[in-house]
mmCIF file of C-alpha atoms in Angstrom:
data_model
loop_
_atom_site.group_PDB
_atom_site.id
_atom_site.type_symbol
_atom_site.label_atom_id
_atom_site.label_comp_id
_atom_site.label_asym_id
_atom_site.label_seq_id
_atom_site.Cartn_x
_atom_site.Cartn_y
_atom_site.Cartn_z
ATOM 1 C CA THR A 1 -221.018 239.476 40.584
ATOM 2 C CA SER A 2 -223.635 238.122 42.968
ATOM 3 C CA LEU A 3 -227.280 239.058 42.985
ATOM 4 C CA ARG A 4 -227.558 237.191 46.269
ATOM 5 C CA ALA A 5 -224.975 239.488 47.844
ATOM 6 C CA GLY A 6 -226.671 242.566 46.459
ATOM 7 C CA ASN A 7 -223.662 243.214 44.216
ATOM 8 C CA GLU A 8 -224.980 244.284 40.816
ATOM 9 C CA THR A 9 -221.661 245.522 39.430
ATOM 10 C CA THR A 10 -219.516 243.487 37.066
ATOM 11 C CA ASP A 11 -217.023 244.041 34.264
ATOM 12 C CA VAL A 12 -218.813 243.719 30.930
ATOM 13 C CA MET A 13 -217.201 243.213 27.534
ATOM 14 C CA VAL A 14 -218.956 245.325 24.897
ATOM 15 C CA LEU A 15 -218.626 244.571 21.182
ATOM 16 C CA ARG A 16 -219.633 247.501 18.961
ATOM 17 C CA TYR A 17 -219.773 246.725 15.277
ATOM 18 C CA LYS A 18 -220.923 247.868 11.858
ATOM 19 C CA SER A 19 -219.669 247.408 8.318
ATOM 20 C CA LYS A 20 -217.150 249.843 6.847
ATOM 21 C CA ARG A 21 -217.989 251.925 3.807
ATOM 22 C CA HIS A 22 -215.938 249.795 1.396
ATOM 23 C CA GLN A 23 -217.809 246.691 2.665
ATOM 24 C CA ARG A 24 -221.345 247.944 2.009
ATOM 25 C CA ASP A 25 -221.796 245.829 -1.154
ATOM 26 C CA ILE A 26 -220.727 242.610 0.588
ATOM 27 C CA ASP A 27 -223.305 240.125 1.888
ATOM 28 C CA PRO A 28 -223.776 240.981 5.612
ATOM 29 C CA ASP A 29 -223.602 237.276 6.497
ATOM 30 C CA SER A 30 -220.071 237.200 5.035
ATOM 31 C CA LEU A 31 -218.879 240.013 7.308
ATOM 32 C CA TRP A 32 -217.882 239.216 10.853
ATOM 33 C CA ILE A 33 -216.150 240.568 13.913
ATOM 34 C CA GLY A 34 -214.688 238.394 16.622
ATOM 35 C CA VAL A 35 -212.569 238.041 19.732
ATOM 36 C CA THR A 36 -210.354 235.174 20.877
ATOM 37 C CA THR A 37 -208.920 234.326 24.273
ATOM 38 C CA SER A 38 -206.626 231.564 25.467
ATOM 39 C CA LEU A 39 -207.416 229.327 28.440
ATOM 40 C CA TYR A 40 -205.123 228.277 31.267
ATOM 41 C CA SER A 41 -203.593 224.828 30.855
ATOM 42 C CA GLY A 42 -205.709 223.533 33.737
ATOM 43 C CA ASP A 43 -208.827 224.271 31.680
ATOM 44 C CA TYR A 44 -207.843 222.301 28.564
ATOM 45 C CA GLU A 45 -209.560 219.161 29.884
ATOM 46 C CA GLN A 46 -213.315 219.463 29.292
ATOM 47 C CA THR A 47 -214.193 215.794 28.760
ATOM 48 C CA GLN A 48 -216.630 215.751 31.682
ATOM 49 C CA SER A 49 -218.146 219.170 30.976
ATOM 50 C CA LYS A 50 -221.688 219.406 29.642
ATOM 51 C CA PHE A 51 -222.548 222.975 28.647
ATOM 52 C CA PHE A 52 -221.185 226.252 27.348
ATOM 53 C CA GLU A 53 -222.938 229.086 29.182
ATOM 54 C CA ILE A 54 -222.901 232.746 28.229
ATOM 55 C CA TRP A 55 -224.659 235.745 29.758
ATOM 56 C CA LEU A 56 -225.250 238.397 27.108
ATOM 57 C CA LYS A 57 -227.371 241.392 26.172
ATOM 58 C CA GLY A 58 -228.171 242.070 22.525
ATOM 59 C CA GLU A 59 -230.502 240.781 19.833
ATOM 60 C CA SER A 60 -228.861 241.615 16.507
ATOM 61 C CA GLY A 61 -226.864 239.148 14.435
ATOM 62 C CA ARG A 62 -225.733 235.541 14.703
ATOM 63 C CA ILE A 63 -223.215 234.435 17.321
ATOM 64 C CA HIS A 64 -220.610 231.782 16.512
ATOM 65 C CA ILE A 65 -218.796 229.952 19.333
ATOM 66 C CA ASP A 66 -215.592 227.993 18.694
ATOM 67 C CA LEU A 67 -213.780 225.910 21.325
ATOM 68 C CA GLY A 68 -210.460 224.179 20.765
ATOM 69 C CA LYS A 69 -207.186 224.899 18.974
ATOM 70 C CA ILE A 70 -207.660 228.214 17.163
ATOM 71 C CA SER A 71 -205.120 230.111 15.090
ATOM 72 C CA GLU A 72 -203.532 233.172 16.673
ATOM 73 C CA ASP A 73 -202.660 234.529 13.207
ATOM 74 C CA MET A 74 -204.986 237.533 13.257
ATOM 75 C CA ASP A 75 -204.124 238.900 9.801
ATOM 76 C CA GLY A 76 -203.329 235.590 8.103
ATOM 77 C CA ASN A 77 -199.779 236.509 7.100
ATOM 78 C CA GLY A 78 -198.291 233.361 8.644
ATOM 79 C CA GLN A 79 -195.918 235.355 10.839
ATOM 80 C CA LEU A 80 -195.973 236.219 14.532
ATOM 81 C CA ASN A 81 -196.855 239.902 14.753
ATOM 82 C CA THR A 82 -195.338 241.359 17.902
ATOM 83 C CA GLU A 83 -193.995 244.684 19.102
ATOM 84 C CA ASP A 84 -191.175 242.884 20.914
ATOM 85 C CA ILE A 85 -188.443 243.140 18.273
ATOM 86 C CA PRO A 86 -185.458 240.815 18.863
ATOM 87 C CA GLY A 87 -182.019 242.355 19.155
ATOM 88 C CA ALA A 88 -179.219 241.500 16.756
ATOM 89 C CA GLY A 89 -178.484 237.773 16.760
ATOM 90 C CA LEU A 90 -181.447 236.972 19.022
ATOM 91 C CA SER A 91 -184.664 235.120 18.232
ATOM 92 C CA LEU A 92 -186.765 236.720 20.982
ATOM 93 C CA GLY A 93 -187.189 240.243 22.294
ATOM 94 C CA ASN A 94 -186.484 241.345 25.853
ATOM 95 C CA GLY A 95 -190.133 241.360 26.969
ATOM 96 C CA PHE A 96 -190.235 245.117 27.543
ATOM 97 C CA LEU A 97 -191.689 247.805 25.291
ATOM 98 C CA GLU A 98 -189.231 250.313 23.876
ATOM 99 C CA ASP A 99 -190.507 253.645 22.507
ATOM 100 C CA ALA A 100 -189.653 252.688 18.918
ATOM 101 C CA GLU A 101 -191.604 249.421 19.258
ATOM 102 C CA ASP A 102 -195.009 250.884 20.183
ATOM 103 C CA THR A 103 -196.347 250.588 16.633
ATOM 104 C CA GLY A 104 -199.264 248.287 17.350
ATOM 105 C CA LEU A 105 -199.602 244.811 15.865
ATOM 106 C CA ASP A 106 -199.452 246.130 12.287
ATOM 107 C CA GLY A 107 -195.740 246.909 12.780
ATOM 108 C CA CYS A 108 -195.778 250.508 11.529
ATOM 109 C CA PHE A 109 -196.616 253.981 12.757
ATOM 110 C CA ASP A 110 -199.544 256.003 11.410
ATOM 111 C CA GLU A 111 -197.778 257.749 8.530
ATOM 112 C CA THR A 112 -196.852 254.469 6.802
ATOM 113 C CA GLU A 113 -200.088 252.560 7.419
ATOM 114 C CA ASP A 114 -202.047 251.650 4.270
ATOM 115 C CA GLY A 115 -205.602 251.697 5.658
ATOM 116 C CA TRP A 116 -206.067 247.993 4.869
ATOM 117 C CA GLY A 117 -204.353 246.851 8.071
ATOM 118 C CA GLY A 118 -200.850 246.599 6.622
ATOM 119 C CA CYS A 119 -197.818 248.814 6.047
ATOM 120 C CA LEU A 120 -196.569 250.742 3.020
ATOM 121 C CA GLU A 121 -193.236 249.649 1.580
ATOM 122 C CA SER A 122 -192.408 253.242 0.672
ATOM 123 C CA GLY A 123 -193.966 256.682 0.933
ATOM 124 C CA THR A 124 -196.675 257.765 3.345
ATOM 125 C CA TYR A 125 -200.436 257.398 3.432
ATOM 126 C CA ASN A 126 -200.970 261.125 2.901
ATOM 127 C CA ASP A 127 -198.599 261.154 -0.087
ATOM 128 C CA TYR A 128 -200.698 258.493 -1.820
ATOM 129 C CA LEU A 129 -203.948 260.178 -0.753
ATOM 130 C CA ILE A 130 -202.901 263.505 -2.297
ATOM 131 C CA SER A 131 -201.867 261.759 -5.527
ATOM 132 C CA GLY A 132 -205.307 260.118 -5.836
ATOM 133 C CA GLU A 133 -204.045 256.547 -5.362
ATOM 134 C CA THR A 134 -206.883 254.187 -4.367
ATOM 135 C CA ASP A 135 -205.378 250.712 -4.864
ATOM 136 C CA ILE A 136 -202.303 250.803 -2.638
ATOM 137 C CA ILE A 137 -204.166 252.605 0.151
ATOM 138 C CA ASN A 138 -207.735 252.448 1.402
ATOM 139 C CA ALA A 139 -209.033 255.928 0.622
ATOM 140 C CA SER A 140 -212.625 255.387 1.811
ATOM 141 C CA SER A 141 -214.238 258.381 3.469
ATOM 142 C CA ASP A 142 -214.504 256.565 6.804
ATOM 143 C CA ILE A 143 -210.702 256.114 7.024
ATOM 144 C CA ASP A 144 -208.912 258.521 9.367
ATOM 145 C CA SER A 145 -205.839 259.788 7.503
ATOM 146 C CA GLN A 146 -204.151 260.429 10.856
ATOM 147 C CA ASP A 147 -204.608 256.765 11.821
ATOM 148 C CA PRO A 148 -205.345 254.807 8.616
ATOM 149 C CA ASN A 149 -205.379 251.352 10.229
ATOM 150 C CA GLY A 150 -207.443 252.565 13.182
ATOM 151 C CA ASP A 151 -205.120 250.972 15.728
ATOM 152 C CA ASN A 152 -204.267 253.947 17.966
ATOM 153 C CA TRP A 153 -204.976 253.641 21.677
ATOM 154 C CA ASN A 154 -206.614 256.397 23.677
ATOM 155 C CA TYR A 155 -208.772 256.665 26.758
ATOM 156 C CA ASP A 156 -209.678 259.949 28.402
ATOM 157 C CA GLN A 157 -210.525 259.722 32.099
ATOM 158 C CA ASN A 158 -212.572 262.913 31.714
ATOM 159 C CA ASN A 159 -214.708 261.237 29.048
ATOM 160 C CA PHE A 160 -214.878 257.816 30.653
ATOM 161 C CA ASN A 161 -217.828 256.579 28.568
ATOM 162 C CA ASP A 162 -215.837 256.832 25.323
ATOM 163 C CA TYR A 163 -214.237 253.429 24.700
ATOM 164 C CA THR A 164 -213.845 253.812 20.932
ATOM 165 C CA GLN A 165 -210.037 253.510 21.039
ATOM 166 C CA VAL A 166 -209.553 251.464 24.178
ATOM 167 C CA ASN A 167 -208.474 248.364 22.213
ATOM 168 C CA GLY A 168 -205.830 250.176 20.174
ATOM 169 C CA THR A 169 -202.328 248.713 20.322
ATOM 170 C CA GLU A 170 -200.336 251.669 18.942
ATOM 171 C CA GLY A 171 -199.284 254.245 21.514
ATOM 172 C CA ASN A 172 -200.678 252.381 24.515
ATOM 173 C CA GLY A 173 -197.320 252.066 26.273
ATOM 174 C CA THR A 174 -195.554 255.342 25.547
ATOM 175 C CA GLY A 175 -196.283 259.041 25.779
ATOM 176 C CA SER A 176 -198.027 261.001 28.513
ATOM 177 C CA LYS A 177 -200.930 258.545 28.896
ATOM 178 C CA ILE A 178 -200.145 254.863 29.279
ATOM 179 C CA GLN A 179 -202.663 252.033 29.318
ATOM 180 C CA GLU A 180 -202.596 249.813 32.399
ATOM 181 C CA GLY A 181 -200.269 246.961 31.462
ATOM 182 C CA GLY A 182 -199.329 248.798 28.268
ATOM 183 C CA LYS A 183 -195.593 248.830 28.978
ATOM 184 C CA TYR A 184 -195.457 245.235 27.795
ATOM 185 C CA PRO A 185 -195.267 244.581 24.038
ATOM 186 C CA ASP A 186 -198.517 243.700 22.265
ATOM 187 C CA THR A 187 -198.414 240.368 20.464
ATOM 188 C CA GLU A 188 -200.543 237.827 18.615
ATOM 189 C CA ASP A 189 -199.098 235.179 20.950
ATOM 190 C CA LEU A 190 -202.117 234.926 23.263
ATOM 191 C CA ASP A 191 -200.874 231.968 25.304
ATOM 192 C CA ARG A 192 -197.314 233.358 25.587
ATOM 193 C CA SER A 193 -195.800 230.204 24.111
ATOM 194 C CA THR A 194 -193.252 232.366 22.170
ATOM 195 C CA PHE A 195 -194.439 231.010 18.811
ATOM 196 C CA LEU A 196 -197.492 231.515 16.597
ATOM 197 C CA ASP A 197 -200.204 228.865 16.893
ATOM 198 C CA LYS A 198 -201.718 228.432 13.416
ATOM 199 C CA THR A 199 -203.808 225.297 13.976
ATOM 200 C CA ASN A 200 -207.555 225.498 13.381
ATOM 201 C CA ASP A 201 -209.075 222.375 14.954
ATOM 202 C CA TYR A 202 -212.124 223.104 17.086
ATOM 203 C CA PHE A 203 -215.734 222.431 18.033
ATOM 204 C CA SER A 204 -218.205 224.989 16.715
ATOM 205 C CA THR A 205 -221.826 226.038 17.069
ATOM 206 C CA GLN A 206 -223.925 229.069 16.161
ATOM 207 C CA PHE A 207 -227.360 230.548 16.748
ATOM 208 C CA MET A 208 -229.286 233.744 16.097
ATOM 209 C CA LEU A 209 -229.447 236.074 19.074
ATOM 210 C CA THR A 210 -233.232 236.147 18.630
ATOM 211 C CA ASP A 211 -233.431 232.340 18.860
ATOM 212 C CA THR A 212 -234.650 230.965 22.199
ATOM 213 C CA THR A 213 -233.578 227.339 21.644
ATOM 214 C CA TYR A 214 -230.746 227.607 24.162
ATOM 215 C CA LEU A 215 -232.290 230.298 26.365
ATOM 216 C CA ALA A 216 -231.931 229.087 29.960
ATOM 217 C CA GLY A 217 -232.715 232.185 32.001
ATOM 218 C CA GLU A 218 -232.955 235.951 32.143
ATOM 219 C CA THR A 219 -232.781 238.603 34.817
ATOM 220 C CA GLU A 220 -235.451 240.999 35.976
ATOM 221 C CA LYS A 221 -235.430 244.213 37.952
ATOM 222 C CA ASN A 222 -238.619 245.372 39.631
ATOM 223 C CA GLY A 223 -240.458 242.728 37.645
ATOM 224 C CA GLU A 224 -239.204 243.966 34.261
ATOM 225 C CA PRO A 225 -236.699 242.130 32.009
ATOM 226 C CA THR A 226 -233.261 243.756 32.006
ATOM 227 C CA GLY A 227 -232.301 242.341 28.617
ATOM 228 C CA TRP A 228 -229.630 240.099 30.144
ATOM 229 C CA ARG A 229 -230.135 236.491 29.089
ATOM 230 C CA LEU A 230 -228.387 233.227 29.870
ATOM 231 C CA PHE A 231 -227.822 230.873 26.948
ATOM 232 C CA ARG A 232 -226.842 227.308 27.842
ATOM 233 C CA VAL A 233 -225.582 225.280 24.867
ATOM 234 C CA PRO A 234 -225.010 221.526 25.314
ATOM 235 C CA LEU A 235 -221.493 220.605 24.227
ATOM 236 C CA SER A 236 -223.087 217.708 22.367
ATOM 237 C CA ASP A 237 -224.577 220.295 19.967
ATOM 238 C CA PHE A 238 -221.126 221.532 18.913
ATOM 239 C CA LYS A 239 -219.906 220.231 15.556
ATOM 240 C CA GLN A 240 -216.360 218.945 15.200
ATOM 241 C CA VAL A 241 -214.159 220.894 12.774
ATOM 242 C CA LYS A 242 -211.096 218.851 11.790
ATOM 243 C CA ASN A 243 -209.118 216.894 14.407
ATOM 244 C CA ILE A 244 -210.037 217.888 17.971
ATOM 245 C CA GLU A 245 -210.898 216.209 21.282
ATOM 246 C CA TRP A 246 -212.558 217.636 24.386
ATOM 247 C CA ASN A 247 -209.282 217.471 26.326
ATOM 248 C CA GLU A 248 -207.663 219.990 23.936
ATOM 249 C CA ILE A 249 -209.739 223.130 24.567
ATOM 250 C CA ARG A 250 -206.997 225.763 24.471
ATOM 251 C CA TYR A 251 -208.927 228.757 23.104
ATOM 252 C CA VAL A 252 -212.410 230.263 22.943
ATOM 253 C CA ARG A 253 -213.471 232.385 19.971
ATOM 254 C CA LEU A 254 -216.679 234.404 19.671
ATOM 255 C CA ALA A 255 -217.724 235.873 16.337
ATOM 256 C CA ILE A 256 -220.749 237.871 15.197
ATOM 257 C CA THR A 257 -222.037 237.815 11.611
ATOM 258 C CA GLY A 258 -224.793 239.854 9.995
ATOM 259 C CA LEU A 259 -223.076 243.264 10.043
ATOM 260 C CA ASP A 260 -224.643 246.226 8.252
ATOM 261 C CA SER A 261 -224.131 249.991 8.120
ATOM 262 C CA VAL A 262 -226.024 250.584 11.375
ATOM 263 C CA GLN A 263 -223.883 250.277 14.487
ATOM 264 C CA LYS A 264 -224.984 247.511 16.840
ATOM 265 C CA HIS A 265 -223.544 246.327 20.108
ATOM 266 C CA LEU A 266 -223.427 243.130 22.113
ATOM 267 C CA GLU A 267 -222.652 243.023 25.823
ATOM 268 C CA ILE A 268 -221.124 239.906 27.394
ATOM 269 C CA ALA A 269 -220.924 239.543 31.164
ATOM 270 C CA LYS A 270 -219.811 235.957 31.698
ATOM 271 C CA MET A 271 -218.775 232.806 29.829
ATOM 272 C CA GLU A 272 -218.242 229.363 31.320
ATOM 273 C CA ILE A 273 -217.772 225.770 30.256
ATOM 274 C CA VAL A 274 -219.613 223.918 32.993
ATOM 275 C CA GLY A 275 -220.171 220.371 34.123
ATOM 276 C CA ASN A 276 -222.128 218.579 36.797
ATOM 277 C CA GLU A 277 -221.219 216.367 39.727
ATOM 278 C CA TRP A 278 -223.789 213.989 38.287
ATOM 279 C CA GLN A 279 -222.417 212.311 35.162
ATOM 280 C CA GLU A 280 -224.625 210.880 32.432
ATOM 281 C CA MET A 281 -223.849 207.188 32.040
ATOM 282 C CA GLY A 282 -226.176 206.652 29.092
ATOM 283 C CA ILE A 283 -229.441 204.910 28.287
ATOM 284 C CA VAL A 284 -229.793 201.181 28.785
ATOM 285 C CA GLY A 285 -232.530 198.741 27.755
ATOM 286 C CA LEU A 286 -233.691 196.163 30.261
ATOM 287 C CA ASP A 287 -235.009 193.820 27.577
ATOM 288 C CA ILE A 288 -231.777 191.924 26.871
ATOM 289 C CA SER A 289 -233.475 189.802 24.221
ATOM 290 C CA HIS A 290 -233.545 192.841 21.941
ATOM 291 C CA PHE A 291 -230.188 194.459 22.648
ATOM 292 C CA ASP A 292 -226.500 193.655 22.743
ATOM 293 C CA THR A 293 -225.504 192.923 26.339
ATOM 294 C CA SER A 294 -221.741 193.471 26.158
ATOM 295 C CA GLY A 295 -219.933 195.590 28.734
ATOM 296 C CA PHE A 296 -220.641 196.400 32.365
ATOM 297 C CA PHE A 297 -224.044 198.005 31.866
ATOM 298 C CA GLY A 298 -224.894 195.397 29.280
ATOM 299 C CA ARG A 299 -224.275 192.623 31.796
ATOM 300 C CA HIS A 300 -226.463 194.322 34.387
ATOM 301 C CA PHE A 301 -229.021 196.350 32.446
ATOM 302 C CA GLY A 302 -228.802 195.616 28.728
ATOM 303 C CA ASN A 303 -227.661 197.633 25.716
ATOM 304 C CA ILE A 304 -226.453 201.234 25.942
ATOM 305 C CA TYR A 305 -228.168 203.119 23.147
ATOM 306 C CA GLY A 306 -226.081 204.989 20.594
ATOM 307 C CA MET A 307 -227.189 208.457 19.518
ATOM 308 C CA ASN A 308 -227.688 209.747 15.976
ATOM 309 C CA ASP A 309 -229.491 212.626 14.296
ATOM 310 C CA GLU A 310 -232.987 211.109 14.189
ATOM 311 C CA ASP A 311 -235.594 213.184 16.036
ATOM 312 C CA ASP A 312 -237.158 210.150 17.717
ATOM 313 C CA ASP A 313 -233.928 208.783 19.195
ATOM 314 C CA PRO A 314 -233.990 208.332 22.969
ATOM 315 C CA THR A 315 -232.307 211.163 24.864
ATOM 316 C CA PHE A 316 -231.265 211.528 28.492
ATOM 317 C CA GLN A 317 -229.524 214.601 29.922
ATOM 318 C CA VAL A 318 -228.552 215.894 33.339
ATOM 319 C CA ALA A 319 -228.943 219.628 34.017
ATOM 320 C CA VAL A 320 -229.627 222.032 36.885
ATOM 321 C CA ILE A 321 -232.111 224.802 37.582
ATOM 322 C CA ASN A 322 -231.797 227.412 40.329
ATOM 323 C CA THR A 323 -233.215 230.582 41.826
ATOM 324 C CA GLU A 324 -230.394 232.802 40.528
ATOM 325 C CA ASP A 325 -230.305 231.948 36.819
ATOM 326 C CA ASN A 326 -233.912 230.900 36.218
ATOM 327 C CA THR A 327 -236.572 233.447 37.134
ATOM 328 C CA ASP A 328 -239.361 230.963 36.342
ATOM 329 C CA TYR A 329 -238.073 228.391 38.853
ATOM 330 C CA THR A 330 -240.058 227.896 42.061
ATOM 331 C CA PRO A 331 -238.257 225.889 44.783
ATOM 332 C CA PRO A 332 -240.100 223.105 46.594
ATOM 333 C CA LYS A 333 -242.207 224.356 49.491
ATOM 334 C CA GLY A 334 -240.083 224.969 52.577
ATOM 335 C CA VAL A 335 -236.767 224.506 50.741
ATOM 336 C CA LYS A 336 -234.293 227.410 50.737
ATOM 337 C CA GLY A 337 -230.614 227.948 50.032
ATOM 338 C CA GLU A 338 -228.218 227.975 52.965
ATOM 339 C CA TYR A 339 -227.969 231.273 54.845
ATOM 340 C CA ASP A 340 -224.517 232.794 55.421
ATOM 341 C CA ARG A 341 -224.861 234.664 58.721
ATOM 342 C CA LEU A 342 -221.444 236.294 58.424
ATOM 343 C CA ASN A 343 -222.133 237.942 55.050
ATOM 344 C CA GLU A 344 -225.913 237.995 55.534
ATOM 345 C CA ILE A 345 -226.677 236.409 52.176
ATOM 346 C CA ARG A 346 -228.623 233.330 51.185
ATOM 347 C CA SER A 347 -227.133 230.970 48.615
ATOM 348 C CA LYS A 348 -229.130 229.990 45.572
ATOM 349 C CA GLU A 349 -231.440 226.993 45.857
ATOM 350 C CA GLN A 350 -230.722 224.522 43.086
ATOM 351 C CA SER A 351 -232.391 221.366 41.830
ATOM 352 C CA LEU A 352 -231.131 218.531 39.672
ATOM 353 C CA VAL A 353 -232.992 218.139 36.372
ATOM 354 C CA LEU A 354 -233.218 214.806 34.553
ATOM 355 C CA LYS A 355 -234.335 215.498 30.985
ATOM 356 C CA PHE A 356 -235.441 212.560 28.866
ATOM 357 C CA ASP A 357 -237.408 211.983 25.691
ATOM 358 C CA HIS A 358 -238.475 208.999 23.571
ATOM 359 C CA LEU A 359 -237.314 206.423 26.108
ATOM 360 C CA PRO A 360 -238.505 202.982 24.896
ATOM 361 C CA SER A 361 -240.411 200.628 27.132
ATOM 362 C CA LYS A 362 -238.179 199.159 29.845
ATOM 363 C CA ALA A 363 -235.323 201.556 28.993
ATOM 364 C CA THR A 364 -233.498 203.431 31.736
ATOM 365 C CA GLY A 365 -231.472 206.633 31.779
ATOM 366 C CA ILE A 366 -228.624 206.432 34.277
ATOM 367 C CA ALA A 367 -226.738 209.229 36.052
ATOM 368 C CA GLN A 368 -223.984 208.690 38.600
ATOM 369 C CA LYS A 369 -222.394 210.853 41.287
ATOM 370 C CA THR A 370 -219.143 209.838 42.955
ATOM 371 C CA LEU A 371 -218.955 210.544 46.689
ATOM 372 C CA TYR A 372 -215.598 211.261 48.290
ATOM 373 C CA THR A 373 -214.580 210.644 51.890
#
C-alpha cells in the first residue's frame, strides 16, 4: 500500500469477536481472542530494533502484544494437532491432504464434535442433544448442531462480503469448493519445524485501544479522520516474561480482551518491528567528578546513565517523523521528498527526532550512524 503512489488498496485482517452464550457470566477481561504468526528465521534478531508499529482501526477492548517464543499448542492438550496423519510405522505424514484427513484441527468430523472444541469418544453430538445431555456436549443455543465446534470452512464468491467461515479448517481442501492452499494439511505447527513448540518465553505489552499514549499518526481523507491509526510502541516498554532475549523473536501474538455479548471488530492493516539507522548510544555525563568513568564513553565523556522506573530519570530516544504517517508533521520550508519521474510519485519527507527529558546539567545524549562505503 502506498498513499504516495495513489494506491489505497491493501489486504486487511479483520478480527470479529463477541462472547458466547455460555461465557456471559464470566468477567469480560478474562475472555480473549487472539492470533499468532511465526516469523522467518532472518527476523529473529531484533536487538537493534526500537519500536513495534501497528496500523489498526477499532476502539473497543484492550490489545495485548507478545513477541518471542510462543506456544503453538492452541488447545493446550500438549500434542501436535495436525490433519497430516502418519502412515503405519511412520512418524510424519506425507504432506498432502487426503479426503479422510480434512477434519480440521480438532481431529473429528461434525457428527462427533462435542461443541467444546474436542471430540466425542463415542456416539454423536445429535444423539447426546436428543437425550438432554449437557455436560459431555455444549448444548448452548448458539451452538450449530451441524457444526458443533464451529470449524467448517466456507466462502461463497457470490456473497463475497461474508467471511464468517473463512478461517475454518474442516472441509477447506476437499469437496466442490476448495480454499486456495487448502490441499495442504492444516496444522498447529506454524513454523513447519515438524514438532510442537510449547515454550512460552516472550516480551509483552498491552494498552486500551482508546489510549493515545502510543498514538503516532492517523490518516485522513478529504480532511476527515478515516479511523486508521498508527500506534508506535517502544520495545523498551515491553515487559520480559520468563527467559527471552531480543535475538529470539520467533513469533508474534495479538490478543484482545474485554469481550461482551455485542459483536465488535478490529481491523489490522500492517505490523512491523522497526529500527533506525541511528542507534542510541546512551546518556553520558561530562562532569567526571560525579560519575564513574569506566569504559569507552566513560573515558571520553563520563558515566553512561542507567535507566530505572523513576519518572525523573534522564531519557534519550531516537525516532522519526514523516509526511506519510504523521498528518500533523510540516516539513521544513523548501524541503520535499525525492520525486520518482518514472512512476510519477514523490517519496515521503522524513526527519530525525531526538527525544530527551530530564537531562542533568552537562549531560549528553548520543546517537550514532555508521556509514558504509
